[in-house]
Amino acid sequence: MILIKLGGSIVTNKQRPLTPNLSAVNKIASQLRRIREPLVVVHGGGSFGHYWSVKYDMHTKPAKYDKRGVSVVKNSMVELNKIILNSFLKYKINPYCLPPTDFMRGSKSDPKKVKEISKIARAGLVPVSYGDVLWHGKNKFYILSGDRIMSILAKILRPRLVIFVLNVDGVYSNMKTKKLLREIKGQKLSVSEGKMDVTGGMHRKISEATAISKMGIKVFFVNGNMPKRIVDAIKEKKFEGTVFK
């Protein structure tokens, strides 16, 4: 099984609120249809969920957030998810919408429900989940990031490979020179961030990728603007990107 995260930075235009990057989504879908292994896909919020999360000051920490904010964030993620599902259908991938509430109880996963995802994928459908705002209990809500979902699923499903699809080539050792780190084996990294991403951006991705790699699963960071790299990573051909071992 292959577990793939489509970052919000590639499926949306993060500089323009509520703007999907349809061209990138369609090109990625056209490549994913070439994969002959069971797939599970997770996508981020980009300029949909993140935009509203910032507006309503909502974070990954459970709290009594504004109820209208909860509704607006959740609705925007459903809207973005529908755009991605429609693209997959267009390219003859059989997506299976999988809201995180299907396998999360409060802030913890339900292992039995997560294991069902594997059965769905092996039946020929492609489960598609996404970062979202979730009920925590005691009148509190929290943001569950797509990156965190990747670790939750990887721990239980034990995929052969995990791939994070970004809008950059991978992890850079120096942002100015764009020097790419082709392999990471636990070294500490310094990463600069934009202000918009309430779920941790590249920091969170590197943290979750490192945790997944420590499970003995190889993790790739690839540029979704060159979606053939996703297929190359799966076939373990030479490609431009970062691998966590």
PDB file of C-alpha atoms in Angstrom:
ATOM      1  CA  MET A   1       0.000   0.000   0.000  1.00  0.00           C
ATOM      2  CA  ILE A   2       1.088   3.592  -0.719  1.00  0.00           C
ATOM      3  CA  LEU A   3       0.048   6.440   1.588  1.00  0.00           C
ATOM      4  CA  ILE A   4       0.079   9.863  -0.111  1.00  0.00           C
ATOM      5  CA  LYS A   5      -0.384  13.343   1.355  1.00  0.00           C
ATOM      6  CA  LEU A   6      -1.345  16.118  -1.056  1.00  0.00           C
ATOM      7  CA  GLY A   7      -0.227  19.300   0.677  1.00  0.00           C
ATOM      8  CA  GLY A   8      -2.529  22.288   0.856  1.00  0.00           C
ATOM      9  CA  SER A   9       0.229  24.289  -0.855  1.00  0.00           C
ATOM     10  CA  ILE A  10      -0.149  22.198  -4.023  1.00  0.00           C
ATOM     11  CA  VAL A  11      -3.918  21.535  -4.154  1.00  0.00           C
ATOM     12  CA  THR A  12      -4.715  25.236  -3.539  1.00  0.00           C
ATOM     13  CA  ASN A  13      -3.193  28.618  -4.234  1.00  0.00           C
ATOM     14  CA  LYS A  14      -2.245  29.565  -0.671  1.00  0.00           C
ATOM     15  CA  GLN A  15      -1.720  33.209  -1.643  1.00  0.00           C
ATOM     16  CA  ARG A  16      -5.352  33.563  -2.753  1.00  0.00           C
ATOM     17  CA  PRO A  17      -8.081  32.638  -0.245  1.00  0.00           C
ATOM     18  CA  LEU A  18     -10.475  29.854  -1.272  1.00  0.00           C
ATOM     19  CA  THR A  19      -8.720  29.186  -4.580  1.00  0.00           C
ATOM     20  CA  PRO A  20      -8.111  25.582  -5.687  1.00  0.00           C
ATOM     21  CA  ASN A  21      -5.122  24.776  -7.891  1.00  0.00           C
ATOM     22  CA  LEU A  22      -7.168  22.728 -10.339  1.00  0.00           C
ATOM     23  CA  SER A  23      -4.394  22.377 -12.868  1.00  0.00           C
ATOM     24  CA  ALA A  24      -2.063  20.768 -10.304  1.00  0.00           C
ATOM     25  CA  VAL A  25      -4.816  18.536  -8.872  1.00  0.00           C
ATOM     26  CA  ASN A  26      -5.731  17.252 -12.340  1.00  0.00           C
ATOM     27  CA  LYS A  27      -2.101  16.604 -13.302  1.00  0.00           C
ATOM     28  CA  ILE A  28      -1.526  14.699 -10.060  1.00  0.00           C
ATOM     29  CA  ALA A  29      -4.695  12.655 -10.618  1.00  0.00           C
ATOM     30  CA  SER A  30      -3.527  11.771 -14.143  1.00  0.00           C
ATOM     31  CA  GLN A  31      -0.338  10.314 -12.628  1.00  0.00           C
ATOM     32  CA  LEU A  32      -2.003   8.531  -9.691  1.00  0.00           C
ATOM     33  CA  ARG A  33      -4.138   6.509 -12.106  1.00  0.00           C
ATOM     34  CA  ARG A  34      -0.896   4.858 -13.317  1.00  0.00           C
ATOM     35  CA  ILE A  35      -0.231   3.316  -9.891  1.00  0.00           C
ATOM     36  CA  ARG A  36      -1.143  -0.356  -9.626  1.00  0.00           C
ATOM     37  CA  GLU A  37      -0.981  -0.677  -5.830  1.00  0.00           C
ATOM     38  CA  PRO A  38      -3.640   0.115  -3.214  1.00  0.00           C
ATOM     39  CA  LEU A  39      -3.620   3.859  -2.491  1.00  0.00           C
ATOM     40  CA  VAL A  40      -4.748   5.957   0.467  1.00  0.00           C
ATOM     41  CA  VAL A  41      -4.744   9.737  -0.031  1.00  0.00           C
ATOM     42  CA  VAL A  42      -4.869  12.558   2.527  1.00  0.00           C
ATOM     43  CA  HIS A  43      -5.031  16.243   1.593  1.00  0.00           C
ATOM     44  CA  GLY A  44      -4.403  19.478   3.465  1.00  0.00           C
ATOM     45  CA  GLY A  45      -6.512  22.631   3.749  1.00  0.00           C
ATOM     46  CA  GLY A  46      -4.361  25.228   2.002  1.00  0.00           C
ATOM     47  CA  SER A  47      -6.236  28.439   1.274  1.00  0.00           C
ATOM     48  CA  PHE A  48      -9.537  26.815   2.300  1.00  0.00           C
ATOM     49  CA  GLY A  49      -9.300  25.394   5.832  1.00  0.00           C
ATOM     50  CA  HIS A  50      -6.168  27.326   6.829  1.00  0.00           C
ATOM     51  CA  TYR A  51      -7.610  30.621   5.641  1.00  0.00           C
ATOM     52  CA  TRP A  52     -10.643  30.299   7.931  1.00  0.00           C
ATOM     53  CA  SER A  53      -8.623  28.794  10.788  1.00  0.00           C
ATOM     54  CA  VAL A  54      -6.528  31.955  10.865  1.00  0.00           C
ATOM     55  CA  LYS A  55      -9.627  34.168  10.627  1.00  0.00           C
ATOM     56  CA  TYR A  56     -11.209  32.449  13.628  1.00  0.00           C
ATOM     57  CA  ASP A  57      -7.944  31.906  15.552  1.00  0.00           C
ATOM     58  CA  MET A  58      -8.319  28.116  15.679  1.00  0.00           C
ATOM     59  CA  HIS A  59      -5.409  25.746  16.389  1.00  0.00           C
ATOM     60  CA  THR A  60      -4.433  22.129  16.975  1.00  0.00           C
ATOM     61  CA  LYS A  61      -4.857  22.604  20.740  1.00  0.00           C
ATOM     62  CA  PRO A  62      -8.389  21.681  21.935  1.00  0.00           C
ATOM     63  CA  ALA A  63     -10.314  24.770  23.080  1.00  0.00           C
ATOM     64  CA  LYS A  64     -13.779  26.333  23.074  1.00  0.00           C
ATOM     65  CA  TYR A  65     -13.488  27.950  19.673  1.00  0.00           C
ATOM     66  CA  ASP A  66     -16.084  30.151  18.012  1.00  0.00           C
ATOM     67  CA  LYS A  67     -18.926  27.876  16.877  1.00  0.00           C
ATOM     68  CA  ARG A  68     -19.397  29.721  13.614  1.00  0.00           C
ATOM     69  CA  GLY A  69     -15.668  29.298  12.963  1.00  0.00           C
ATOM     70  CA  VAL A  70     -16.004  25.550  13.505  1.00  0.00           C
ATOM     71  CA  SER A  71     -18.835  25.412  10.968  1.00  0.00           C
ATOM     72  CA  VAL A  72     -17.061  27.569   8.407  1.00  0.00           C
ATOM     73  CA  VAL A  73     -13.755  25.646   8.612  1.00  0.00           C
ATOM     74  CA  LYS A  74     -15.510  22.282   8.353  1.00  0.00           C
ATOM     75  CA  ASN A  75     -17.644  23.449   5.435  1.00  0.00           C
ATOM     76  CA  SER A  76     -14.623  24.790   3.550  1.00  0.00           C
ATOM     77  CA  MET A  77     -12.807  21.462   3.922  1.00  0.00           C
ATOM     78  CA  VAL A  78     -15.818  19.576   2.583  1.00  0.00           C
ATOM     79  CA  GLU A  79     -15.831  21.986  -0.376  1.00  0.00           C
ATOM     80  CA  LEU A  80     -12.137  21.413  -1.122  1.00  0.00           C
ATOM     81  CA  ASN A  81     -12.514  17.652  -0.665  1.00  0.00           C
ATOM     82  CA  LYS A  82     -15.333  17.635  -3.226  1.00  0.00           C
ATOM     83  CA  ILE A  83     -13.103  19.412  -5.767  1.00  0.00           C
ATOM     84  CA  ILE A  84     -10.408  16.741  -5.329  1.00  0.00           C
ATOM     85  CA  LEU A  85     -12.925  13.874  -5.461  1.00  0.00           C
ATOM     86  CA  ASN A  86     -14.369  15.248  -8.720  1.00  0.00           C
ATOM     87  CA  SER A  87     -10.880  15.468 -10.241  1.00  0.00           C
ATOM     88  CA  PHE A  88     -10.181  11.849  -9.264  1.00  0.00           C
ATOM     89  CA  LEU A  89     -13.465  10.743 -10.815  1.00  0.00           C
ATOM     90  CA  LYS A  90     -12.633  12.649 -13.996  1.00  0.00           C
ATOM     91  CA  TYR A  91      -9.377  10.683 -14.290  1.00  0.00           C
ATOM     92  CA  LYS A  92     -11.092   7.365 -13.582  1.00  0.00           C
ATOM     93  CA  ILE A  93      -9.735   6.959 -10.061  1.00  0.00           C
ATOM     94  CA  ASN A  94     -12.461   5.639  -7.767  1.00  0.00           C
ATOM     95  CA  PRO A  95     -12.264   7.935  -4.721  1.00  0.00           C
ATOM     96  CA  TYR A  96     -13.932   7.007  -1.439  1.00  0.00           C
ATOM     97  CA  CYS A  97     -14.580  10.086   0.703  1.00  0.00           C
ATOM     98  CA  LEU A  98     -13.207   9.416   4.182  1.00  0.00           C
ATOM     99  CA  PRO A  99     -13.805  12.263   6.681  1.00  0.00           C
ATOM    100  CA  PRO A 100     -11.497  11.917   9.700  1.00  0.00           C
ATOM    101  CA  THR A 101     -14.553  11.474  11.921  1.00  0.00           C
ATOM    102  CA  ASP A 102     -14.816   8.009  10.317  1.00  0.00           C
ATOM    103  CA  PHE A 103     -11.728   6.841  12.213  1.00  0.00           C
ATOM    104  CA  MET A 104     -11.157   9.389  15.028  1.00  0.00           C
ATOM    105  CA  ARG A 105     -12.808   9.505  18.450  1.00  0.00           C
ATOM    106  CA  GLY A 106     -11.972  12.818  20.093  1.00  0.00           C
ATOM    107  CA  SER A 107      -8.222  13.216  19.650  1.00  0.00           C
ATOM    108  CA  LYS A 108      -7.514   9.478  19.392  1.00  0.00           C
ATOM    109  CA  SER A 109      -7.805   7.118  16.455  1.00  0.00           C
ATOM    110  CA  ASP A 110      -9.994   4.027  16.431  1.00  0.00           C
ATOM    111  CA  PRO A 111      -7.601   1.233  15.308  1.00  0.00           C
ATOM    112  CA  LYS A 112     -10.442  -1.010  14.101  1.00  0.00           C
ATOM    113  CA  LYS A 113     -11.812   1.770  11.913  1.00  0.00           C
ATOM    114  CA  VAL A 114      -8.341   2.584  10.574  1.00  0.00           C
ATOM    115  CA  LYS A 115      -7.804  -1.064   9.605  1.00  0.00           C
ATOM    116  CA  GLU A 116     -11.029  -0.912   7.574  1.00  0.00           C
ATOM    117  CA  ILE A 117      -9.363   1.736   5.399  1.00  0.00           C
ATOM    118  CA  SER A 118      -6.899  -0.904   4.213  1.00  0.00           C
ATOM    119  CA  LYS A 119      -9.775  -3.181   3.163  1.00  0.00           C
ATOM    120  CA  ILE A 120     -11.405  -0.337   1.219  1.00  0.00           C
ATOM    121  CA  ALA A 121      -8.126   0.414  -0.597  1.00  0.00           C
ATOM    122  CA  ARG A 122      -7.520  -3.249  -1.433  1.00  0.00           C
ATOM    123  CA  ALA A 123     -11.059  -3.497  -2.815  1.00  0.00           C
ATOM    124  CA  GLY A 124     -10.075  -1.064  -5.579  1.00  0.00           C
ATOM    125  CA  LEU A 125     -11.270   2.239  -4.151  1.00  0.00           C
ATOM    126  CA  VAL A 126      -9.022   5.120  -3.099  1.00  0.00           C
ATOM    127  CA  PRO A 127      -9.873   6.396   0.401  1.00  0.00           C
ATOM    128  CA  VAL A 128      -9.445  10.194   0.461  1.00  0.00           C
ATOM    129  CA  SER A 129      -9.249  11.857   3.879  1.00  0.00           C
ATOM    130  CA  TYR A 130      -8.312  15.409   4.879  1.00  0.00           C
ATOM    131  CA  GLY A 131      -7.312  17.741   7.692  1.00  0.00           C
ATOM    132  CA  ASP A 132     -10.368  19.059   9.522  1.00  0.00           C
ATOM    133  CA  VAL A 133     -11.792  20.618  12.677  1.00  0.00           C
ATOM    134  CA  LEU A 134     -12.981  17.892  15.054  1.00  0.00           C
ATOM    135  CA  TRP A 135     -15.067  17.595  18.198  1.00  0.00           C
ATOM    136  CA  HIS A 136     -12.848  16.866  21.192  1.00  0.00           C
ATOM    137  CA  GLY A 137     -15.454  16.632  23.933  1.00  0.00           C
ATOM    138  CA  LYS A 138     -16.452  18.948  26.819  1.00  0.00           C
ATOM    139  CA  ASN A 139     -17.538  21.631  24.343  1.00  0.00           C
ATOM    140  CA  LYS A 140     -14.042  21.799  22.814  1.00  0.00           C
ATOM    141  CA  PHE A 141     -12.832  21.427  19.222  1.00  0.00           C
ATOM    142  CA  TYR A 142      -9.395  21.152  17.628  1.00  0.00           C
ATOM    143  CA  ILE A 143      -7.717  21.196  14.226  1.00  0.00           C
ATOM    144  CA  LEU A 144      -6.452  17.785  13.115  1.00  0.00           C
ATOM    145  CA  SER A 145      -3.857  18.383  10.404  1.00  0.00           C
ATOM    146  CA  GLY A 146      -3.491  16.188   7.345  1.00  0.00           C
ATOM    147  CA  ASP A 147       0.158  15.668   8.324  1.00  0.00           C
ATOM    148  CA  ARG A 148      -0.890  14.280  11.700  1.00  0.00           C
ATOM    149  CA  ILE A 149      -3.364  11.969   9.951  1.00  0.00           C
ATOM    150  CA  MET A 150      -0.433  10.604   7.937  1.00  0.00           C
ATOM    151  CA  SER A 151       1.338   9.444  11.111  1.00  0.00           C
ATOM    152  CA  ILE A 152      -1.875   8.005  12.556  1.00  0.00           C
ATOM    153  CA  LEU A 153      -2.561   5.962   9.410  1.00  0.00           C
ATOM    154  CA  ALA A 154       1.069   4.926   8.847  1.00  0.00           C
ATOM    155  CA  LYS A 155       1.398   3.541  12.373  1.00  0.00           C
ATOM    156  CA  ILE A 156      -1.576   1.193  11.941  1.00  0.00           C
ATOM    157  CA  LEU A 157      -1.675   0.496   8.179  1.00  0.00           C
ATOM    158  CA  ARG A 158       2.097   0.047   7.753  1.00  0.00           C
ATOM    159  CA  PRO A 159       2.252   1.185   4.102  1.00  0.00           C
ATOM    160  CA  ARG A 160       5.169   0.229   1.875  1.00  0.00           C
ATOM    161  CA  LEU A 161       5.907   3.893   1.189  1.00  0.00           C
ATOM    162  CA  VAL A 162       4.717   7.302   2.392  1.00  0.00           C
ATOM    163  CA  ILE A 163       4.840  10.288   0.040  1.00  0.00           C
ATOM    164  CA  PHE A 164       4.309  13.967   0.885  1.00  0.00           C
ATOM    165  CA  VAL A 165       3.474  15.967  -2.252  1.00  0.00           C
ATOM    166  CA  LEU A 166       4.536  19.621  -1.877  1.00  0.00           C
ATOM    167  CA  ASN A 167       4.919  22.752  -4.003  1.00  0.00           C
ATOM    168  CA  VAL A 168       8.725  22.611  -3.610  1.00  0.00           C
ATOM    169  CA  ASP A 169      11.306  19.969  -4.553  1.00  0.00           C
ATOM    170  CA  GLY A 170      11.751  18.726  -0.985  1.00  0.00           C
ATOM    171  CA  VAL A 171      13.626  19.904   2.110  1.00  0.00           C
ATOM    172  CA  TYR A 172      16.245  22.590   1.482  1.00  0.00           C
ATOM    173  CA  SER A 173      19.329  22.990   3.661  1.00  0.00           C
ATOM    174  CA  ASN A 174      19.397  26.617   2.563  1.00  0.00           C
ATOM    175  CA  MET A 175      16.301  28.440   1.317  1.00  0.00           C
ATOM    176  CA  LYS A 176      18.293  31.150  -0.470  1.00  0.00           C
ATOM    177  CA  THR A 177      20.411  28.804  -2.564  1.00  0.00           C
ATOM    178  CA  LYS A 178      17.640  26.159  -2.731  1.00  0.00           C
ATOM    179  CA  LYS A 179      20.168  23.450  -1.941  1.00  0.00           C
ATOM    180  CA  LEU A 180      18.165  20.238  -1.725  1.00  0.00           C
ATOM    181  CA  LEU A 181      18.720  17.678   1.010  1.00  0.00           C
ATOM    182  CA  ARG A 182      18.342  14.409  -0.890  1.00  0.00           C
ATOM    183  CA  GLU A 183      18.457  12.190   2.171  1.00  0.00           C
ATOM    184  CA  ILE A 184      17.641  12.751   5.844  1.00  0.00           C
ATOM    185  CA  LYS A 185      18.584  10.358   8.617  1.00  0.00           C
ATOM    186  CA  GLY A 186      17.511  12.070  11.815  1.00  0.00           C
ATOM    187  CA  GLN A 187      19.549  15.285  11.566  1.00  0.00           C
ATOM    188  CA  LYS A 188      18.054  18.415  13.150  1.00  0.00           C
ATOM    189  CA  LEU A 189      16.759  20.898  10.607  1.00  0.00           C
ATOM    190  CA  SER A 190      16.033  24.623  10.698  1.00  0.00           C
ATOM    191  CA  VAL A 191      12.998  25.568   8.636  1.00  0.00           C
ATOM    192  CA  SER A 192      11.578  29.034   7.968  1.00  0.00           C
ATOM    193  CA  GLU A 193       7.800  29.374   7.666  1.00  0.00           C
ATOM    194  CA  GLY A 194       5.159  31.655   6.223  1.00  0.00           C
ATOM    195  CA  LYS A 195       2.618  33.088   8.690  1.00  0.00           C
ATOM    196  CA  MET A 196      -0.558  31.490   7.380  1.00  0.00           C
ATOM    197  CA  ASP A 197      -0.182  27.794   8.210  1.00  0.00           C
ATOM    198  CA  VAL A 198      -1.761  27.176  11.643  1.00  0.00           C
ATOM    199  CA  THR A 199      -0.929  23.451  11.597  1.00  0.00           C
ATOM    200  CA  GLY A 200       2.831  23.842  11.479  1.00  0.00           C
ATOM    201  CA  GLY A 201       3.628  23.834   7.748  1.00  0.00           C
ATOM    202  CA  MET A 202       7.010  22.359   6.848  1.00  0.00           C
ATOM    203  CA  HIS A 203       7.948  21.962  10.534  1.00  0.00           C
ATOM    204  CA  ARG A 204       5.009  19.608  11.025  1.00  0.00           C
ATOM    205  CA  LYS A 205       5.723  17.706   7.804  1.00  0.00           C
ATOM    206  CA  ILE A 206       9.357  17.110   8.745  1.00  0.00           C
ATOM    207  CA  SER A 207       8.362  16.083  12.270  1.00  0.00           C
ATOM    208  CA  GLU A 208       5.737  13.598  11.069  1.00  0.00           C
ATOM    209  CA  ALA A 209       7.988  12.293   8.267  1.00  0.00           C
ATOM    210  CA  THR A 210      10.770  11.674  10.779  1.00  0.00           C
ATOM    211  CA  ALA A 211       8.384   9.847  13.115  1.00  0.00           C
ATOM    212  CA  ILE A 212       7.091   7.687  10.245  1.00  0.00           C
ATOM    213  CA  SER A 213      10.616   6.875   9.037  1.00  0.00           C
ATOM    214  CA  LYS A 214      11.442   5.671  12.570  1.00  0.00           C
ATOM    215  CA  MET A 215       8.677   3.076  12.096  1.00  0.00           C
ATOM    216  CA  GLY A 216      10.883   1.582   9.374  1.00  0.00           C
ATOM    217  CA  ILE A 217       8.851   3.124   6.535  1.00  0.00           C
ATOM    218  CA  LYS A 218      10.573   5.114   3.789  1.00  0.00           C
ATOM    219  CA  VAL A 219       9.176   8.642   3.345  1.00  0.00           C
ATOM    220  CA  PHE A 220       9.536  10.791   0.221  1.00  0.00           C
ATOM    221  CA  PHE A 221       8.990  14.544  -0.230  1.00  0.00           C
ATOM    222  CA  VAL A 222       8.291  15.357  -3.892  1.00  0.00           C
ATOM    223  CA  ASN A 223       7.201  18.377  -5.918  1.00  0.00           C
ATOM    224  CA  GLY A 224       3.582  18.076  -7.079  1.00  0.00           C
ATOM    225  CA  ASN A 225       4.230  20.531  -9.901  1.00  0.00           C
ATOM    226  CA  MET A 226       6.188  17.665 -11.486  1.00  0.00           C
ATOM    227  CA  PRO A 227       3.727  14.869 -10.623  1.00  0.00           C
ATOM    228  CA  LYS A 228       5.631  12.194 -12.554  1.00  0.00           C
ATOM    229  CA  ARG A 229       8.033  12.297  -9.586  1.00  0.00           C
ATOM    230  CA  ILE A 230       5.309  10.688  -7.481  1.00  0.00           C
ATOM    231  CA  VAL A 231       5.310   7.657  -9.777  1.00  0.00           C
ATOM    232  CA  ASP A 232       9.129   7.672  -9.941  1.00  0.00           C
ATOM    233  CA  ALA A 233       9.283   7.651  -6.124  1.00  0.00           C
ATOM    234  CA  ILE A 234       6.857   4.713  -5.980  1.00  0.00           C
ATOM    235  CA  LYS A 235       8.893   2.802  -8.552  1.00  0.00           C
ATOM    236  CA  GLU A 236      12.020   3.931  -6.659  1.00  0.00           C
ATOM    237  CA  LYS A 237      13.552   5.351  -9.810  1.00  0.00           C
ATOM    238  CA  LYS A 238      16.015   8.234  -9.650  1.00  0.00           C
ATOM    239  CA  PHE A 239      14.066  11.426  -8.994  1.00  0.00           C
ATOM    240  CA  GLU A 240      14.394  14.926  -7.566  1.00  0.00           C
ATOM    241  CA  GLY A 241      13.240  15.045  -3.951  1.00  0.00           C
ATOM    242  CA  THR A 242      14.056  14.249  -0.333  1.00  0.00           C
ATOM    243  CA  VAL A 243      13.920  10.789   1.215  1.00  0.00           C
ATOM    244  CA  PHE A 244      13.654  10.162   4.964  1.00  0.00           C
ATOM    245  CA  LYS A 245      15.211   6.873   6.043  1.00  0.00           C
TER     246      LYS A 245
END
